[in-house]
Coordinates of C-alpha atoms in Angstrom, one line a residue:
X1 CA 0.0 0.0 0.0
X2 CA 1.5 3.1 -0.9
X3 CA 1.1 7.0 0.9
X4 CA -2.6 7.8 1.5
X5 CA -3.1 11.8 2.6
X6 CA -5.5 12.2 5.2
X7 CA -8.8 12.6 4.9
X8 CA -9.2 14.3 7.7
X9 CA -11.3 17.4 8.0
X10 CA -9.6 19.1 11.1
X11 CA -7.2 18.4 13.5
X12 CA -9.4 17.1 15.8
X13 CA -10.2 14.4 13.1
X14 CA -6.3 13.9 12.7
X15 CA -6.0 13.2 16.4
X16 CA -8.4 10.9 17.0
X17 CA -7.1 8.5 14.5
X18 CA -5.1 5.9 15.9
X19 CA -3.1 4.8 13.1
X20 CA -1.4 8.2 13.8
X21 CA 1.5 8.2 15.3
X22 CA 2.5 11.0 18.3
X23 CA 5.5 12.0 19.4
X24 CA 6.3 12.6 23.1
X25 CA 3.4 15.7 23.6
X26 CA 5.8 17.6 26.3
X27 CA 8.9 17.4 24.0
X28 CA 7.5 16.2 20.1
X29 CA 7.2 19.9 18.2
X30 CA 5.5 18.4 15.7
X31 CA 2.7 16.3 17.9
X32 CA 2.3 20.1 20.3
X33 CA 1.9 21.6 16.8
X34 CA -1.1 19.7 16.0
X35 CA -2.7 19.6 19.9
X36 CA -2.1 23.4 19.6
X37 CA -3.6 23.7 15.8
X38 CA -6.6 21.6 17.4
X39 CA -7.3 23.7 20.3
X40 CA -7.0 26.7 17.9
X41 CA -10.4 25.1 15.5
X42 CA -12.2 24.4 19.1
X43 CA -12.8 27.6 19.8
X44 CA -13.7 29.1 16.9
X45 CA -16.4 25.8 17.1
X46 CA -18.5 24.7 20.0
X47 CA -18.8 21.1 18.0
X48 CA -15.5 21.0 17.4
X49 CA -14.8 21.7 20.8
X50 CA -16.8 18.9 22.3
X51 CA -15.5 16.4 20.0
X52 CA -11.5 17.5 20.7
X53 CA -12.6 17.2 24.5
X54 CA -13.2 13.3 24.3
X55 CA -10.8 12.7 21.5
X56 CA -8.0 14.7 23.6
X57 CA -8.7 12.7 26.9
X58 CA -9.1 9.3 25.3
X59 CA -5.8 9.4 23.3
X60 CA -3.8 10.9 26.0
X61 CA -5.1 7.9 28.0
X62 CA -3.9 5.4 25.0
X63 CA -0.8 7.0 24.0
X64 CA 0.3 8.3 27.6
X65 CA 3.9 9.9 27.2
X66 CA 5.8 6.9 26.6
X67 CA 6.1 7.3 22.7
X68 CA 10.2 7.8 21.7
X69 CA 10.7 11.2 20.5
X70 CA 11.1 11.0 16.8
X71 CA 10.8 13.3 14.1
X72 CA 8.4 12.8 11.2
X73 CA 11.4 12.0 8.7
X74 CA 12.3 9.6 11.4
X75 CA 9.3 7.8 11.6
X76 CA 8.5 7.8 8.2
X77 CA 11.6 6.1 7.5
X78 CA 11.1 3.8 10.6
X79 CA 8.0 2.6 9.2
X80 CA 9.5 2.0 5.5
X81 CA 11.9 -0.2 7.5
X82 CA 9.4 -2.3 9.3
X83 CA 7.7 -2.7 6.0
X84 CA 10.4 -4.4 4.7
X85 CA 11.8 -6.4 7.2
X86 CA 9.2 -7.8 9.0
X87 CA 11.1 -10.6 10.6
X88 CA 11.2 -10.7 14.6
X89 CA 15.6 -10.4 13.9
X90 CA 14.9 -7.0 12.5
X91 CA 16.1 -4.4 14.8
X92 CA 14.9 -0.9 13.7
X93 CA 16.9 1.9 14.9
X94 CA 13.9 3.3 16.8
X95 CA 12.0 1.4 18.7
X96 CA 8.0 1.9 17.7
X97 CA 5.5 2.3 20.5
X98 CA 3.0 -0.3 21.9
X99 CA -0.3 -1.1 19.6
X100 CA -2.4 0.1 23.1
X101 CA -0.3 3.3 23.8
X102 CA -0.9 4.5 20.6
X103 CA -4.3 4.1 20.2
X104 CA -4.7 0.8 18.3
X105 CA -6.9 -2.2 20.4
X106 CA -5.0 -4.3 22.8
X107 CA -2.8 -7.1 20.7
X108 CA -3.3 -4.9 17.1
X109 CA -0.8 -3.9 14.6
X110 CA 1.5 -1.1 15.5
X111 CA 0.6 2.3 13.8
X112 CA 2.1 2.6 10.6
X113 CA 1.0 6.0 9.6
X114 CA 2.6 9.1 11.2
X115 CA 1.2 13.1 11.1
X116 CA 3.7 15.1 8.8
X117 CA 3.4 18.3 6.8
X118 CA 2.3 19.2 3.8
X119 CA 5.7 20.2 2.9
X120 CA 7.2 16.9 4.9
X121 CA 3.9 15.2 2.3
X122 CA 5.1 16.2 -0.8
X123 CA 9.0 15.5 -0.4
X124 CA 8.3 12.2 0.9
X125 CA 5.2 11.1 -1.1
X126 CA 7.5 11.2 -4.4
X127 CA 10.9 9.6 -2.4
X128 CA 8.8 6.7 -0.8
X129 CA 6.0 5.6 -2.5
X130 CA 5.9 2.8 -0.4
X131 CA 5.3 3.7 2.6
X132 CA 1.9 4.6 5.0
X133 CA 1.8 8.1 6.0
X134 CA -0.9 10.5 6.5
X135 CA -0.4 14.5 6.0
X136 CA -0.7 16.4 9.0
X137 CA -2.8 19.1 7.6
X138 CA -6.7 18.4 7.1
X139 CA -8.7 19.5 4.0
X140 CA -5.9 19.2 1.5
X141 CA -4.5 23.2 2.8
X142 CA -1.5 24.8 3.1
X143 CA 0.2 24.6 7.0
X144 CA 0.2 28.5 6.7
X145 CA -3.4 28.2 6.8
X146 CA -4.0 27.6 10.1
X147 CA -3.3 29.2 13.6
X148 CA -2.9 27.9 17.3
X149 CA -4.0 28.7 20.8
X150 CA -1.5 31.2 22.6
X151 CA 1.6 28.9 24.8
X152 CA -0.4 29.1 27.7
X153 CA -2.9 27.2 26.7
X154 CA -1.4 24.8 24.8
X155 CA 0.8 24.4 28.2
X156 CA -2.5 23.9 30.5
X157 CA -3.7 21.6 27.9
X158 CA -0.3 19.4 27.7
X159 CA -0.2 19.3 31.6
X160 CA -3.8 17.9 31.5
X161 CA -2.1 15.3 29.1
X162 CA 0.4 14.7 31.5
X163 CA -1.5 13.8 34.1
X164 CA -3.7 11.9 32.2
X165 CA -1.3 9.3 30.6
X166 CA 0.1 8.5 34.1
X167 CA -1.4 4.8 34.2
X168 CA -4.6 4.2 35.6
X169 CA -5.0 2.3 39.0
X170 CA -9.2 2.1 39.7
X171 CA -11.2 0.2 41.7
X172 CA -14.8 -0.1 40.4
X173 CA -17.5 -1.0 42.8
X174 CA -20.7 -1.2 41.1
X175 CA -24.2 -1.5 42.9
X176 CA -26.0 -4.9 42.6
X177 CA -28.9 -3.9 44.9
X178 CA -32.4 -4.5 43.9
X179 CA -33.0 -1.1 42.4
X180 CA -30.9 -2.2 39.7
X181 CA -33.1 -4.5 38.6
X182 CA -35.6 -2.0 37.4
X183 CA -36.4 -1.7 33.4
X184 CA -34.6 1.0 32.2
X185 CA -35.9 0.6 28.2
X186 CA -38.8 -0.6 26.6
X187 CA -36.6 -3.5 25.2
X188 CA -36.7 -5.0 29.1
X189 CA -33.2 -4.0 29.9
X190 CA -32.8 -2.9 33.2
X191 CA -30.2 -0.7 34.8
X192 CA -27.9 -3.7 35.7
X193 CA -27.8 -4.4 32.5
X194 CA -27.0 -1.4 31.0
X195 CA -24.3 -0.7 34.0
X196 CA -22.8 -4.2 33.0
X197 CA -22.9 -3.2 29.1
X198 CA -20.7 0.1 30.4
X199 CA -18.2 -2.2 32.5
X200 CA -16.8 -4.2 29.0
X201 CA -16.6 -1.3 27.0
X202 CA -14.6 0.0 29.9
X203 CA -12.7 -3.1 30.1
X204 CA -12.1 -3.4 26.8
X205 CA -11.0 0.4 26.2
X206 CA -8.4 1.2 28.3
X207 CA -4.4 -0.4 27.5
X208 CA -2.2 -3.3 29.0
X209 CA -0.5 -0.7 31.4
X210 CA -3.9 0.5 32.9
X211 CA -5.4 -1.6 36.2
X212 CA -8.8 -2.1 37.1
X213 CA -10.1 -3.8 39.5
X214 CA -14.0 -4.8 40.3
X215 CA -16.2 -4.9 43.4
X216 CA -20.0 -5.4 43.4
X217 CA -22.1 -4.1 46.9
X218 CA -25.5 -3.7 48.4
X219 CA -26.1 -4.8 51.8
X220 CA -24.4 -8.2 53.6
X221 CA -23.4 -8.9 50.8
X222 CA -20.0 -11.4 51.7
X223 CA -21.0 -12.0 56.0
X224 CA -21.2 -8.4 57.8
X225 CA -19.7 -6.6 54.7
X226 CA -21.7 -5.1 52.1
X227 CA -19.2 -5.6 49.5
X228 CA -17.7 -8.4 47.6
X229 CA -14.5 -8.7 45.7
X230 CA -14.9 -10.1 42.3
X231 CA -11.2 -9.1 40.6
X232 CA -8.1 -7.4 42.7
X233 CA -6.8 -4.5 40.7
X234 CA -4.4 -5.5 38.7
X235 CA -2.5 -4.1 35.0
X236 CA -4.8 -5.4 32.4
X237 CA -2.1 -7.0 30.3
X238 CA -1.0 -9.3 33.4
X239 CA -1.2 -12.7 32.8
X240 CA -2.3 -15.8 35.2
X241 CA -2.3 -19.3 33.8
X242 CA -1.7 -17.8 30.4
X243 CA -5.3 -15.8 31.1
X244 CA -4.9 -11.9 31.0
X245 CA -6.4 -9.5 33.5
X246 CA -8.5 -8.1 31.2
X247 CA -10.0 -11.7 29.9
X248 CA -10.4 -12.6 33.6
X249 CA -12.5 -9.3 33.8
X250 CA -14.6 -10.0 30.9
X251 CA -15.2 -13.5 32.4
X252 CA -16.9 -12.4 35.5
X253 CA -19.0 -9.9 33.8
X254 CA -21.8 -13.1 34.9
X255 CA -21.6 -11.6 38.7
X256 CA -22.9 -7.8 37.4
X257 CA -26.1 -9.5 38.7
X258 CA -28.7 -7.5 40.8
X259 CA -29.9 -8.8 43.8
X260 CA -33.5 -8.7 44.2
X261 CA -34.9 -7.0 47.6
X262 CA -31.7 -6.0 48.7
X263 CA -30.6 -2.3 49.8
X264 CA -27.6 -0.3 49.4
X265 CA -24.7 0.0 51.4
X266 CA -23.2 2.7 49.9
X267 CA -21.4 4.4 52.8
X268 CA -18.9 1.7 54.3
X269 CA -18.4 0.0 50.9
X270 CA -16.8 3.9 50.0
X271 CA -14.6 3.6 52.6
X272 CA -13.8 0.1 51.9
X273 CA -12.7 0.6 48.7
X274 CA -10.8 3.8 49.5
X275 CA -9.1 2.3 51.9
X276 CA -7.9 -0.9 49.8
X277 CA -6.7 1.6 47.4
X278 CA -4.5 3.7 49.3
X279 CA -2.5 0.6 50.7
X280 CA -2.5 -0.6 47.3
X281 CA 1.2 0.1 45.8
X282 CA 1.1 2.1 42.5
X283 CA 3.0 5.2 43.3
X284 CA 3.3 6.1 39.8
X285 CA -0.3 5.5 38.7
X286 CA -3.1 8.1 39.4
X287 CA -5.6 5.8 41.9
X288 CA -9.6 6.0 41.9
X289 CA -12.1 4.4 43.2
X290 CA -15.0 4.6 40.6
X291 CA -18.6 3.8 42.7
X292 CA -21.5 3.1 40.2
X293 CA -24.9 3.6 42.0
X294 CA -28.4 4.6 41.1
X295 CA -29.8 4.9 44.8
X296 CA -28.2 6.1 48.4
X297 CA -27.2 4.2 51.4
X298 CA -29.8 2.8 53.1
X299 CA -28.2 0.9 56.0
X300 CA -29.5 1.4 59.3
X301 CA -25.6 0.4 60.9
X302 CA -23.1 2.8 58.9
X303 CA -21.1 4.8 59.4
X304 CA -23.2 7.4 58.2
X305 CA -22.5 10.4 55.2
X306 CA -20.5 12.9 58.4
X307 CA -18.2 10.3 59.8
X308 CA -17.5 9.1 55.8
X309 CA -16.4 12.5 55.0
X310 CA -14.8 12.6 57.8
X311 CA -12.6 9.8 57.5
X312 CA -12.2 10.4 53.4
X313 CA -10.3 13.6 54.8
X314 CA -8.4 12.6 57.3
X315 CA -7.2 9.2 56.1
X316 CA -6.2 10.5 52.6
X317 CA -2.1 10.9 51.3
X318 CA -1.2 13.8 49.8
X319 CA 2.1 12.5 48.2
X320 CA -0.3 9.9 46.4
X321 CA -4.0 10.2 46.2
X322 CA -7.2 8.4 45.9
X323 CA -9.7 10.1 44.0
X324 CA -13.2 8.6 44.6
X325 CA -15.6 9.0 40.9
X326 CA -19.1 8.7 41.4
X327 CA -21.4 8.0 38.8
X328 CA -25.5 8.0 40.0
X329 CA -27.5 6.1 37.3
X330 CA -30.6 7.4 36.6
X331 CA -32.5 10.8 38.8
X332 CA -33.1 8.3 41.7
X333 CA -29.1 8.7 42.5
X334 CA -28.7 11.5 45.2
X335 CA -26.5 13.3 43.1
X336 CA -25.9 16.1 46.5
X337 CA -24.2 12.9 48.2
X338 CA -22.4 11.7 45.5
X339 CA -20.7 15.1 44.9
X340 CA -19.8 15.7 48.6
X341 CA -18.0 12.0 48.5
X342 CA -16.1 12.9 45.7
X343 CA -15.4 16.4 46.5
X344 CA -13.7 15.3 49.6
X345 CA -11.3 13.8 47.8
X346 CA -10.9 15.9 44.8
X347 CA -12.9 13.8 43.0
X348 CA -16.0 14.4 40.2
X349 CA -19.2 13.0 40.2
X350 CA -21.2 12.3 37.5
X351 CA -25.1 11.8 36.7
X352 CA -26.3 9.9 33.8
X353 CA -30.2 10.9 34.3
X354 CA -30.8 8.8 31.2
X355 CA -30.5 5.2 30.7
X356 CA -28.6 5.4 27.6
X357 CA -26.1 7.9 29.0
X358 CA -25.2 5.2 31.3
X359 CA -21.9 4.1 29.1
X360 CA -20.7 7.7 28.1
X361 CA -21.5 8.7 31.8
X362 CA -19.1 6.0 32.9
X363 CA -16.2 6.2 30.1
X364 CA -15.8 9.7 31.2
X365 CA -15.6 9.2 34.7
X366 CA -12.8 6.8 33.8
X367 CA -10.9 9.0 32.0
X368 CA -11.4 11.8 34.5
X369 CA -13.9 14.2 32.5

């Protein structure tokens, strides 16, 4: 297959593509050029600017800032090389980044298209007709075409970037109470099974270096506690037995089951789960606790909403944090609770009022919308 020039209609377009490859964002002039170019269209275009929101969080997430820093040229001519010597001996002089961290699905081909511009196009389009590349600059125009946000900006945007591709360390407790149970569609699916829909596509999402972890509560649920472990957190890509994380996950999907007649134990499965993550060791990883629930703690014998926040404060580490992410599904979630949990620990919560927000409502919690 020989060059292709991108079809792309802006840069937001450009970005989200994962055959494209990035450079390092903090130190790759070329990959800030386009983040900055893409900022630039989103505000001249509130659609535009919704769309580079999601595309910007979701790729920082996937390509995190582990990419070698390599000049187009460089990758260009990387890629012709891996084109023709596809043999496992063949030792390129740069080393190409994970399928996951650049945005390709878990176990996928490595990118083999790169962002260059259309000056970088049309000297390498005629000198290498062999290889996959896509031009940098959208709707066939000049570079001088197009403007970019001022450096501040583009450095508060890279910072987010930053902080986002620091692997993911979560803990997801999800409510299995009876509540759950309830139709949510006039198919006949209910809000477990929506809520369980939301955990694969989660799952399935984020790359080998992320961990997640899963919990499922209501009340009693394993003896006095109100919680029960269904997966540790672990790094998705870790295999047991020759079985992933991440196809251990998808196996126990079968326990997202609601339990009928049972209430909520929302407050001590909170602290539970906050707990269990701050002794967890990942002081490289940002840590969350993600607690799905479309109802409020009704248990008789918590510890009770004050003594929660309480604890929330004072137990929490400043040198490496646990961020608890609520999401409340459907308007039956106390959404005033849910936000003074996660504000306590510089959290966010999230409402998803309608059942088929559910997933989006949950995939940006994840990635820290």
């Amino acid at each position: 297959m020989g060059p292709t020039e991108t079809q792309a209609a802006n840069w937001t377009e450009v970005l989200a593509d994962p055959a494209v490859e990035l450079g390092r964002s903090r130190d790759d002039e070329g990959t800030k050029a386009l983040i900055a170019r893409a900022l630039h269209e989103a505000q001249e275009d509130p659609q535009v600017e919704e769309e580079l929101d999601q595309t910007f969080k979701l790729r920082a997430l996937n390509e995190g800032d582990i990419t070698p820093v390599v000049d187009a040229p460089q990758r260009i001519d990387n890629s012709e090389k891996q084109a023709a010597e596809p043999s496992e001996s063949a030792t390129p002089e740069v080393e190409p980044p994970p399928a996951a961290a650049a945005g390709a699905a878990p176990g996928g081909p490595a990118p083999t298209h790169t962002v260059v511009t259309r000056a970088e196009w049309e000297e390498w389009e005629s000198a290498h007709p062999d290889t996959q590349l896509v031009a940098s600059t959208p709707g066939g125009k000049d570079d001088s075409e197009f403007s970019a946000v001022d450096d501040t900006t583009l450095q508060r945007s890279l910072d987010q970037w930053a902080q986002l591709a620091k692997p993911f360390h979560s803990l997801v407790a999800i409510d299995v109470s009876g509540s759950m149970g309830y139709q949510a569609l006039p198919n006949g699916a209910t809000r477990m099974n929506l809520t369980a829909g939301a955990a694969v596509a989660a799952v399935e999402m984020f790359p080998d270096h992320d961990a997640l972890g899963l919990w499922v509560f209501s009340r009693h649920l394993d003896g006095a506690k109100d919680y029960l472990e269904i997966a540790p957190v672990e790094e998705l890509g870790a295999e047991d037995n020759g079985v992933t994380h991440r196809e251990a996950l998808l196996a126990n999907q079968s326990a997202l089951q609601y339990m009928q007649g049972s209430y909520t134990g929302l407050y001590d499965t909170t602290l539970a789960a906050f707990r269990q993550a701050l002794e967890d060791d990942a002081p490289d990883s940002l840590k969350t606790v993600i607690v799905l629930t479309d109802g409020e703690d009704i248990d008789e014998g918590s510890i009770g909403l004050e003594n929660l926040l309480k604890a929330l404060e004072e137990e929490q580490d400043p040198e490496n944090p646990v961020r608890i992410i609520t999401v409340g599904i459907s308007s039956d979630a106390n959404e005033d609770v849910l936000k003074q949990i996660s504000e306590a620990t510089g959290g966010s919560a999230h409402i998803a009022e309608r059942p088929e927000d559910i997933q989006d409502v949950f995939i940006e919690a994840l990635t820290g919308i």
